[in-house]
mmCIF file of C-alpha atoms in Angstrom:
data_model
loop_
_atom_site.group_PDB
_atom_site.id
_atom_site.type_symbol
_atom_site.label_atom_id
_atom_site.label_comp_id
_atom_site.label_asym_id
_atom_site.label_seq_id
_atom_site.Cartn_x
_atom_site.Cartn_y
_atom_site.Cartn_z
ATOM 1 C CA MET A 1 -27.112 72.059 -19.979
ATOM 2 C CA ILE A 2 -26.548 68.692 -21.637
ATOM 3 C CA PRO A 3 -26.887 69.030 -25.464
ATOM 4 C CA GLU A 4 -29.110 65.946 -25.742
ATOM 5 C CA LEU A 5 -31.697 67.681 -23.566
ATOM 6 C CA THR A 6 -32.244 70.346 -26.231
ATOM 7 C CA LYS A 7 -33.662 67.910 -28.801
ATOM 8 C CA ASN A 8 -37.182 68.546 -30.089
ATOM 9 C CA SER A 9 -38.284 65.160 -28.721
ATOM 10 C CA VAL A 10 -37.301 66.191 -25.184
ATOM 11 C CA SER A 11 -39.467 68.352 -22.945
ATOM 12 C CA MET A 12 -39.076 69.325 -19.306
ATOM 13 C CA ARG A 13 -41.545 70.384 -16.659
ATOM 14 C CA ASP A 14 -39.016 72.694 -14.993
ATOM 15 C CA PRO A 15 -35.665 73.084 -16.835
ATOM 16 C CA LYS A 16 -34.083 75.018 -13.968
ATOM 17 C CA ARG A 17 -34.991 72.263 -11.496
ATOM 18 C CA VAL A 18 -33.545 69.598 -13.802
ATOM 19 C CA GLU A 19 -30.317 71.584 -14.092
ATOM 20 C CA GLN A 20 -30.122 71.980 -10.308
ATOM 21 C CA ILE A 21 -30.670 68.246 -9.742
ATOM 22 C CA LEU A 22 -28.048 67.288 -12.317
ATOM 23 C CA THR A 23 -25.521 69.719 -10.851
ATOM 24 C CA SER A 24 -26.152 68.437 -7.332
ATOM 25 C CA MET A 25 -25.858 64.797 -8.417
ATOM 26 C CA ARG A 26 -22.661 65.498 -10.326
ATOM 27 C CA ASN A 27 -21.127 67.276 -7.347
ATOM 28 C CA ALA A 28 -22.086 64.394 -5.048
ATOM 29 C CA GLY A 29 -20.329 61.856 -7.258
ATOM 30 C CA SER A 30 -21.213 58.446 -8.695
ATOM 31 C CA SER A 31 -20.803 56.707 -5.315
ATOM 32 C CA THR A 32 -24.121 58.211 -4.222
ATOM 33 C CA LEU A 33 -26.070 57.220 -7.344
ATOM 34 C CA GLN A 34 -28.504 54.366 -7.842
ATOM 35 C CA LEU A 35 -30.590 53.792 -10.974
ATOM 36 C CA GLN A 36 -33.936 52.188 -11.441
ATOM 37 C CA ASN A 37 -34.535 51.333 -14.803
ATOM 38 C CA LEU A 38 -38.140 50.350 -15.410
ATOM 39 C CA LEU A 39 -38.802 48.035 -18.440
ATOM 40 C CA ASP A 40 -42.531 47.341 -19.057
ATOM 41 C CA THR A 41 -44.376 45.911 -22.001
ATOM 42 C CA TYR A 42 -47.873 45.963 -20.532
ATOM 43 C CA TYR A 43 -49.611 49.097 -21.735
ATOM 44 C CA PRO A 44 -53.230 48.724 -22.924
ATOM 45 C CA ILE A 45 -55.047 49.097 -19.613
ATOM 46 C CA GLU A 46 -52.380 51.087 -17.819
ATOM 47 C CA ILE A 47 -52.316 53.883 -20.448
ATOM 48 C CA ASP A 48 -56.089 54.297 -20.615
ATOM 49 C CA SER A 49 -56.487 57.860 -19.369
ATOM 50 C CA THR A 50 -60.213 57.382 -18.824
ATOM 51 C CA CYS A 51 -59.681 54.810 -16.054
ATOM 52 C CA SER A 52 -58.466 55.432 -12.524
ATOM 53 C CA VAL A 53 -55.800 53.342 -10.818
ATOM 54 C CA GLU A 54 -58.488 51.791 -8.654
ATOM 55 C CA GLU A 55 -60.371 50.688 -11.767
ATOM 56 C CA LYS A 56 -57.259 49.381 -13.518
ATOM 57 C CA LEU A 57 -55.804 47.442 -10.612
ATOM 58 C CA PRO A 58 -58.123 44.391 -10.564
ATOM 59 C CA LEU A 59 -58.026 44.203 -14.356
ATOM 60 C CA MET A 60 -54.246 44.163 -14.398
ATOM 61 C CA VAL A 61 -54.123 41.457 -11.740
ATOM 62 C CA GLU A 62 -56.641 39.441 -13.743
ATOM 63 C CA TRP A 63 -54.660 39.966 -16.986
ATOM 64 C CA TRP A 64 -51.350 38.768 -15.564
ATOM 65 C CA THR A 65 -52.861 35.925 -13.590
ATOM 66 C CA LYS A 66 -54.509 34.516 -16.715
ATOM 67 C CA ALA A 67 -51.336 35.055 -18.743
ATOM 68 C CA HIS A 68 -49.285 33.118 -16.193
ATOM 69 C CA GLU A 69 -51.848 30.322 -16.103
ATOM 70 C CA LEU A 70 -51.698 29.993 -19.886
ATOM 71 C CA LEU A 71 -47.910 29.817 -19.790
ATOM 72 C CA VAL A 72 -48.030 27.059 -17.182
ATOM 73 C CA GLU A 73 -50.482 25.132 -19.362
ATOM 74 C CA GLN A 74 -47.967 25.228 -22.227
ATOM 75 C CA LYS A 75 -45.521 23.201 -20.110
ATOM 76 C CA ILE A 76 -42.621 25.395 -21.115
ATOM 77 C CA SER A 77 -39.204 23.801 -20.745
ATOM 78 C CA LYS A 78 -36.411 25.699 -19.049
ATOM 79 C CA ASP A 79 -34.004 24.426 -21.692
ATOM 80 C CA HIS A 80 -36.011 26.155 -24.422
ATOM 81 C CA LEU A 81 -35.785 29.630 -22.908
ATOM 82 C CA VAL A 82 -32.296 30.386 -24.198
ATOM 83 C CA ARG A 83 -33.189 29.404 -27.753
ATOM 84 C CA ALA A 84 -36.561 31.152 -27.624
ATOM 85 C CA VAL A 85 -34.967 34.431 -26.578
ATOM 86 C CA LYS A 86 -32.234 34.084 -29.172
ATOM 87 C CA GLU A 87 -34.774 33.546 -31.950
ATOM 88 C CA SER A 88 -37.141 36.266 -30.750
ATOM 89 C CA GLU A 89 -37.170 39.940 -31.665
ATOM 90 C CA ALA A 90 -36.695 40.994 -28.034
ATOM 91 C CA MET A 91 -34.092 43.725 -27.723
ATOM 92 C CA LEU A 92 -32.901 46.515 -25.478
ATOM 93 C CA ARG A 93 -33.022 50.186 -26.448
ATOM 94 C CA ASP A 94 -30.287 51.514 -28.739
ATOM 95 C CA GLY A 95 -27.358 52.645 -26.638
ATOM 96 C CA TYR A 96 -27.959 50.008 -23.954
ATOM 97 C CA LYS A 97 -24.364 48.738 -23.971
ATOM 98 C CA GLN A 98 -22.878 52.114 -23.118
ATOM 99 C CA PHE A 99 -25.552 52.543 -20.438
ATOM 100 C CA PHE A 100 -25.002 49.174 -18.731
ATOM 101 C CA ASP A 101 -21.214 49.224 -19.126
ATOM 102 C CA HIS A 102 -20.830 52.733 -17.775
ATOM 103 C CA LEU A 103 -22.869 51.961 -14.668
ATOM 104 C CA HIS A 104 -20.806 48.819 -14.115
ATOM 105 C CA GLN A 105 -17.519 50.679 -14.518
ATOM 106 C CA MET A 106 -18.644 53.319 -12.020
ATOM 107 C CA SER A 107 -19.989 50.658 -9.588
ATOM 108 C CA VAL A 108 -23.488 52.158 -9.697
ATOM 109 C CA PRO A 109 -26.367 49.741 -8.900
ATOM 110 C CA LEU A 110 -28.809 49.201 -11.758
ATOM 111 C CA LEU A 111 -32.205 48.049 -10.515
ATOM 112 C CA ILE A 112 -34.653 46.831 -13.131
ATOM 113 C CA PHE A 113 -38.292 46.549 -12.070
ATOM 114 C CA SER A 114 -40.506 44.635 -14.473
ATOM 115 C CA ALA A 115 -44.052 43.318 -14.450
ATOM 116 C CA GLY A 116 -42.954 40.816 -17.094
ATOM 117 C CA ILE A 117 -41.089 37.540 -16.654
ATOM 118 C CA GLY A 118 -37.731 37.814 -14.925
ATOM 119 C CA ASP A 119 -36.290 34.639 -16.461
ATOM 120 C CA VAL A 120 -36.857 36.023 -19.964
ATOM 121 C CA LEU A 121 -35.641 39.525 -19.145
ATOM 122 C CA GLU A 122 -32.470 38.206 -17.542
ATOM 123 C CA GLU A 123 -31.798 36.027 -20.584
ATOM 124 C CA VAL A 124 -32.223 39.019 -22.916
ATOM 125 C CA ILE A 125 -29.713 41.000 -20.837
ATOM 126 C CA ARG A 126 -27.359 38.021 -20.618
ATOM 127 C CA GLN A 127 -27.394 37.411 -24.371
ATOM 128 C CA ALA A 128 -26.757 41.127 -24.908
ATOM 129 C CA GLY A 129 -23.563 40.662 -22.885
ATOM 130 C CA VAL A 130 -24.375 43.260 -20.224
ATOM 131 C CA PHE A 131 -25.565 41.242 -17.235
ATOM 132 C CA HIS A 132 -22.952 42.726 -14.927
ATOM 133 C CA PRO A 133 -22.741 42.115 -11.145
ATOM 134 C CA ASN A 134 -24.323 45.509 -10.403
ATOM 135 C CA VAL A 135 -27.574 44.541 -12.197
ATOM 136 C CA LYS A 136 -30.521 43.327 -10.125
ATOM 137 C CA VAL A 137 -33.871 42.359 -11.673
ATOM 138 C CA PHE A 138 -37.130 42.403 -9.691
ATOM 139 C CA SER A 139 -39.858 40.623 -11.595
ATOM 140 C CA ASN A 140 -42.062 37.527 -11.853
ATOM 141 C CA TYR A 141 -39.957 34.359 -11.907
ATOM 142 C CA MET A 142 -40.847 30.912 -13.197
ATOM 143 C CA ASP A 143 -40.828 27.873 -10.926
ATOM 144 C CA PHE A 144 -39.703 24.701 -12.729
ATOM 145 C CA ASP A 145 -40.196 21.121 -11.563
ATOM 146 C CA ASP A 146 -37.404 18.525 -11.312
ATOM 147 C CA SER A 147 -37.663 17.763 -15.017
ATOM 148 C CA GLY A 148 -37.252 21.425 -15.967
ATOM 149 C CA VAL A 149 -40.889 22.082 -16.910
ATOM 150 C CA LEU A 150 -42.722 25.236 -15.806
ATOM 151 C CA ARG A 151 -45.198 24.392 -13.060
ATOM 152 C CA ALA A 152 -46.001 27.790 -11.509
ATOM 153 C CA PHE A 153 -44.667 31.264 -10.792
ATOM 154 C CA LYS A 154 -42.780 32.092 -7.620
ATOM 155 C CA GLY A 155 -44.144 34.379 -4.924
ATOM 156 C CA GLU A 156 -46.768 37.056 -5.269
ATOM 157 C CA LEU A 157 -47.762 38.469 -8.635
ATOM 158 C CA ILE A 158 -45.828 41.611 -9.568
ATOM 159 C CA HIS A 159 -47.726 44.009 -11.804
ATOM 160 C CA ILE A 160 -47.401 47.614 -12.923
ATOM 161 C CA TYR A 161 -48.702 49.102 -9.677
ATOM 162 C CA ASN A 162 -46.916 46.956 -7.095
ATOM 163 C CA LYS A 163 -43.453 46.421 -8.601
ATOM 164 C CA ARG A 164 -41.750 48.323 -5.832
ATOM 165 C CA GLU A 165 -43.619 46.421 -3.114
ATOM 166 C CA GLY A 166 -42.475 43.155 -4.642
ATOM 167 C CA ALA A 167 -38.923 44.396 -4.806
ATOM 168 C CA VAL A 168 -38.601 45.652 -1.257
ATOM 169 C CA LEU A 169 -39.221 42.143 0.002
ATOM 170 C CA ASN A 170 -35.517 41.742 -0.683
ATOM 171 C CA VAL A 171 -34.689 43.773 2.406
ATOM 172 C CA GLU A 172 -31.006 42.859 2.540
ATOM 173 C CA HIS A 173 -30.420 44.131 -0.986
ATOM 174 C CA PHE A 174 -32.101 47.442 -0.263
ATOM 175 C CA LYS A 175 -29.999 47.935 2.869
ATOM 176 C CA GLU A 176 -26.990 48.105 0.580
ATOM 177 C CA LEU A 177 -28.484 51.134 -1.165
ATOM 178 C CA GLN A 178 -29.202 53.290 1.855
ATOM 179 C CA SER A 179 -25.957 55.232 1.417
ATOM 180 C CA ARG A 180 -26.955 56.134 -2.137
ATOM 181 C CA CYS A 181 -29.091 59.236 -1.792
ATOM 182 C CA ASN A 182 -29.322 60.168 -5.491
ATOM 183 C CA VAL A 183 -31.671 58.328 -7.821
ATOM 184 C CA LEU A 184 -32.043 58.401 -11.586
ATOM 185 C CA LEU A 185 -35.417 56.864 -12.400
ATOM 186 C CA LEU A 186 -36.446 55.793 -15.898
ATOM 187 C CA GLY A 187 -40.028 54.761 -16.562
ATOM 188 C CA ASP A 188 -42.533 54.380 -19.357
ATOM 189 C CA SER A 189 -45.742 54.654 -17.362
ATOM 190 C CA LEU A 190 -47.241 56.720 -14.567
ATOM 191 C CA GLY A 191 -47.233 53.574 -12.451
ATOM 192 C CA ASP A 192 -43.421 53.686 -12.438
ATOM 193 C CA LEU A 193 -43.189 56.954 -10.545
ATOM 194 C CA ASN A 194 -43.109 55.375 -7.066
ATOM 195 C CA MET A 195 -40.123 53.137 -7.713
ATOM 196 C CA ALA A 196 -37.903 55.238 -5.453
ATOM 197 C CA ASP A 197 -40.371 55.395 -2.569
ATOM 198 C CA GLY A 198 -38.748 54.199 0.617
ATOM 199 C CA VAL A 199 -35.196 55.254 -0.242
ATOM 200 C CA MET A 200 -33.835 56.631 3.020
ATOM 201 C CA GLU A 201 -32.341 60.126 3.120
ATOM 202 C CA LEU A 202 -33.171 60.760 -0.533
ATOM 203 C CA GLN A 203 -31.501 63.977 -1.647
ATOM 204 C CA ASN A 204 -32.080 64.099 -5.391
ATOM 205 C CA ILE A 205 -34.268 62.161 -7.783
ATOM 206 C CA LEU A 206 -34.491 62.847 -11.509
ATOM 207 C CA LYS A 207 -37.464 61.191 -13.200
ATOM 208 C CA ILE A 208 -37.215 60.498 -16.929
ATOM 209 C CA GLY A 209 -40.365 59.304 -18.666
ATOM 210 C CA TYR A 210 -40.530 57.507 -22.010
ATOM 211 C CA LEU A 211 -43.822 58.483 -23.670
ATOM 212 C CA ASN A 212 -44.406 56.008 -26.479
ATOM 213 C CA ASP A 213 -48.141 55.534 -27.000
ATOM 214 C CA LYS A 214 -51.081 57.950 -27.169
ATOM 215 C CA VAL A 215 -48.594 60.784 -26.953
ATOM 216 C CA ASP A 216 -50.969 63.718 -27.378
ATOM 217 C CA GLU A 217 -53.481 62.258 -24.949
ATOM 218 C CA ARG A 218 -50.954 61.508 -22.213
ATOM 219 C CA ARG A 219 -48.425 64.315 -22.653
ATOM 220 C CA GLN A 220 -49.819 66.614 -19.959
ATOM 221 C CA SER A 221 -49.972 63.893 -17.311
ATOM 222 C CA TYR A 222 -46.308 63.101 -18.019
ATOM 223 C CA ILE A 223 -45.342 66.774 -17.893
ATOM 224 C CA ASN A 224 -47.087 67.027 -14.532
ATOM 225 C CA THR A 225 -45.134 64.121 -13.015
ATOM 226 C CA TYR A 226 -41.853 63.445 -14.842
ATOM 227 C CA ASP A 227 -38.938 65.890 -14.908
ATOM 228 C CA ILE A 228 -37.864 64.974 -18.439
ATOM 229 C CA ILE A 229 -40.172 63.498 -21.079
ATOM 230 C CA LEU A 230 -38.840 61.632 -24.121
ATOM 231 C CA GLU A 231 -41.474 61.316 -26.830
ATOM 232 C CA LYS A 232 -41.250 58.287 -29.130
ATOM 233 C CA ASP A 233 -37.558 57.923 -28.326
ATOM 234 C CA GLU A 234 -36.384 54.301 -28.503
ATOM 235 C CA THR A 235 -32.791 55.129 -27.568
ATOM 236 C CA MET A 236 -30.722 55.588 -24.423
ATOM 237 C CA ASP A 237 -29.107 58.751 -25.802
ATOM 238 C CA VAL A 238 -30.461 61.127 -23.163
ATOM 239 C CA PRO A 239 -29.877 58.813 -20.154
ATOM 240 C CA ASN A 240 -26.355 58.102 -21.424
ATOM 241 C CA ALA A 241 -25.617 61.819 -21.761
ATOM 242 C CA ILE A 242 -26.969 62.446 -18.260
ATOM 243 C CA LEU A 243 -24.838 59.663 -16.789
ATOM 244 C CA LEU A 244 -21.718 61.047 -18.445
ATOM 245 C CA TYR A 245 -22.511 64.470 -17.032
ATOM 246 C CA ILE A 246 -23.237 63.256 -13.506
ATOM 247 C CA THR A 247 -20.109 61.110 -13.353
ATOM 248 C CA GLY A 248 -17.932 63.860 -14.799
ATOM 249 C CA GLN A 249 -16.953 61.893 -17.881
#
């Protein structure tokens, strides 16, 4: 077993199953692997364990719709995005460079599903120096007018519970992944668990859940659905160790 998986902050629903999946993925090789890395910053309603998905859904749509409307009202300039990101505290998890670089070196697709703003997320990744050709972001994108001022958002709203639906609209891109039957899925909410739905001939999927807020309250629901749970872990240590193991490094 991978040493990083024995940390106190790591728990597993079924250790034997995790070991079997990792062994199978490693034997299959990196050419069969795809990764969906799910980066979300919208928690308050989604993590409320007293509400059902049906109850949360209209509230989340309302939240993001109003947020987008407020952004449009601010008449944000495209030219200001680069500076705004540079001066912000936005950052990727510790160990991100090894994670992104390794996937790039092994030619493994990295799919990032986000209910946030794709323009901002891409700029964060770009400024971090890891926006490699294998990275594809599925998110909400800004629509600027001829003078470079935000006037609307493109397409349908993508939120925590429909990120995959928004992504699969890019049919041609997903066709490229059909030969990759092994999926490593990283998420930080229960809404992220369906990101691999629709992958044809799926053989193995390992689901890693980052549990950051209301840990005691939400632990059991994560144990019931994710294979590996990382509690209050802001690093990529475990995913990096798993990637090294799977790719035989």
